[in-house]
């Protein structure tokens, strides 16, 4: 990858107030990553607009006890900003957030972020070839390029169950640290990636813990360990590449031949058998779908937490919520002082929460009324000079999301440079290229474990049942496809 020493935008040096080359929405991994690469490419007239008062995205929001990454940190970080001294192989949330702060500070991105600024709408002005961006407080920006980096796991979902709980209740992504759990009866709804981290972290404090499991997750051992040595760059690259290929080798079972997941299932079942001796509990914790269909989880302390005498596991749908407890599927009323939702996120409507209007008045909300769709998960026909990060079909089930984010960021920077180099005003993917790409995506998707594994997951759009979130191939294939712009797939005007 080469970066230009000279600015590629001829008139970018002295931008008028709020007149920019690029507006980036969101200061999480995606927003900071693309900002860093724009900066390195000499494209410096950009602003990140961030609705919160701090950067970090999900790593700022999720402060629940036990929050940590389930991808090894040497791989869950930017290749261009590798950290020499992670404390653990799977770093805890505060360390990842500190890493992002450090990247932003060293690269001068914090100063170019406007916090407390929520984008309400953005419209493409064809005459001027500019995006007009308006924030909820009425601030206006004009920019040649618009990058949505609002994240996929940004809007927590609290299920609409009948009844109202009288005590403290909160979602794992909005953990209420003012609530003292010591000696309390706590009910937890959900057994996904978040719950399996916070339940073991609180189990020692609480008097009673009731876990409501609708679908049993597959759990693998977590091969975590301390990492105290400061690594020099060649060693860091070696470890990163090695971890990348270890994860990449798992892709085949997810995206090509789910039958290959049988070995993973045996490993996970062995983990369950070793950690849970009670046959009845073990049966209730055994998943009934192909491993990998829902996110494959890793934990050494989830099952032991559930075997503790003061912990109960209730399976099936939650029937309702009462003022002082939760009613389980079998009608049992489980009393609780505190209710915690580990019930996940709405990943399908993040970008369209903003009113985005493209060429000829087309609204993104209408273009995506049957679910998200983009070319390479990044560009959308009818929306010139607009890019979406961590949007449609760019999520991974088997490798580090940061690798995908970086590939998208490089592709976006290439598109921006292409516009300026060719003295064009805009770049837009053709409708044919987008359609062809999405037909390929859904065709590939049919071969994945997410389709054939016999589960319902949050990867599927509730409107259509189509998986519009995950990339249905290897990470290497995404890197290959985003490496070079296919000129015929775009119109430069
Ligand atoms: P999730 O995986 O979507 O899990 C939500 C849980 O809530 C599921 O067990 C779900 O059951 C249950 N649930 C939802 N609605 C329910 C209802 N009405 N009644 C009963 N149960 C209900 O959410 P999450 O655990 O927050 O994780 C979301 C994603 O965040 C993960 O898949 C992962 O990508 C990411 N994450 C990553 C890390 C990391 O270490 N990198 C850590 C945490 C989260 P069903 O399975 O039956 O739907």
CSV table of C-alpha atoms and ligand atoms in Angstrom, one decimal, residues 59 64 68-70 153 159 161 172 189-195 197 214-215 294-295 318 342-345 458, ligand 1:
chain,number,residue,atom,x,y,z
A,59,UNK,CA,-15.7,-0.2,23.5
A,64,UNK,CA,-20.2,-4.2,31.9
A,68,UNK,CA,-13.3,-8.2,27.0
A,69,UNK,CA,-12.6,-9.0,23.4
A,70,UNK,CA,-13.1,-12.5,22.1
A,153,UNK,CA,-23.9,-2.9,17.5
A,159,UNK,CA,-37.5,-7.0,24.3
A,161,UNK,CA,-42.3,-8.2,27.1
A,172,UNK,CA,-25.6,-4.7,29.3
A,189,UNK,CA,-32.3,-12.3,30.2
A,190,UNK,CA,-30.1,-13.5,27.3
A,191,UNK,CA,-27.2,-15.8,27.0
A,192,UNK,CA,-25.2,-14.3,24.1
A,193,UNK,CA,-21.6,-13.0,23.9
A,194,UNK,CA,-22.2,-10.2,26.4
A,195,UNK,CA,-24.1,-12.3,29.1
A,197,UNK,CA,-19.0,-12.4,30.1
A,214,UNK,CA,-34.0,-18.9,25.1
A,215,UNK,CA,-31.4,-20.6,23.0
A,294,UNK,CA,-25.1,-18.2,15.9
A,295,UNK,CA,-21.9,-16.5,17.1
A,318,UNK,CA,-39.7,-15.4,29.0
A,342,UNK,CA,-28.2,-9.2,27.8
A,343,UNK,CA,-30.5,-9.1,24.8
A,344,UNK,CA,-28.3,-7.8,22.0
A,345,UNK,CA,-28.6,-5.1,19.4
A,458,UNK,CA,-29.6,-11.4,14.7
B,1,LIG,P1,-26.8,-11.5,21.3
B,1,LIG,O1,-25.6,-12.3,20.9
B,1,LIG,O2,-27.7,-11.0,20.2
B,1,LIG,O3,-27.5,-12.2,22.4
B,1,LIG,C1,-28.8,-11.8,22.8
B,1,LIG,C2,-29.3,-12.9,23.8
B,1,LIG,O4,-30.6,-12.4,24.3
B,1,LIG,C3,-29.6,-14.2,23.1
B,1,LIG,O5,-29.3,-15.2,24.0
B,1,LIG,C4,-31.1,-14.1,22.8
B,1,LIG,O6,-31.7,-15.4,22.6
B,1,LIG,C5,-31.6,-13.4,24.0
B,1,LIG,N1,-32.8,-12.7,23.8
B,1,LIG,C6,-33.1,-11.8,22.9
B,1,LIG,N2,-34.4,-11.4,23.0
B,1,LIG,C7,-35.0,-12.2,23.9
B,1,LIG,C8,-36.3,-12.4,24.5
B,1,LIG,N3,-37.3,-11.6,24.0
B,1,LIG,N4,-36.5,-13.3,25.4
B,1,LIG,C9,-35.5,-14.1,25.8
B,1,LIG,N5,-34.2,-14.0,25.4
B,1,LIG,C10,-34.0,-13.1,24.4
B,1,LIG,O7,-26.3,-10.1,22.0
B,1,LIG,P2,-24.9,-9.9,22.8
B,1,LIG,O8,-24.6,-10.9,23.7
B,1,LIG,O9,-25.0,-8.5,23.3
B,1,LIG,O10,-23.9,-9.9,21.6
B,1,LIG,C11,-24.1,-9.2,20.4
B,1,LIG,C12,-22.9,-9.2,19.6
B,1,LIG,O11,-22.0,-8.3,20.1
B,1,LIG,C13,-22.1,-10.6,19.5
B,1,LIG,O12,-22.6,-11.5,18.7
B,1,LIG,C14,-20.8,-10.1,19.1
B,1,LIG,O13,-20.7,-9.9,17.7
B,1,LIG,C15,-20.7,-8.8,19.9
B,1,LIG,N6,-19.9,-8.9,21.1
B,1,LIG,C16,-18.6,-9.1,21.0
B,1,LIG,C17,-17.9,-9.3,22.1
B,1,LIG,C18,-16.4,-9.5,22.0
B,1,LIG,O14,-15.8,-10.1,22.8
B,1,LIG,N7,-15.8,-9.1,20.8
B,1,LIG,C19,-18.5,-9.3,23.4
B,1,LIG,C20,-19.8,-9.0,23.5
B,1,LIG,C21,-20.6,-8.9,22.3
B,1,LIG,P3,-31.8,-16.1,21.2
B,1,LIG,O15,-30.4,-16.6,21.0
B,1,LIG,O16,-32.8,-17.1,21.4
B,1,LIG,O17,-32.1,-15.1,20.2
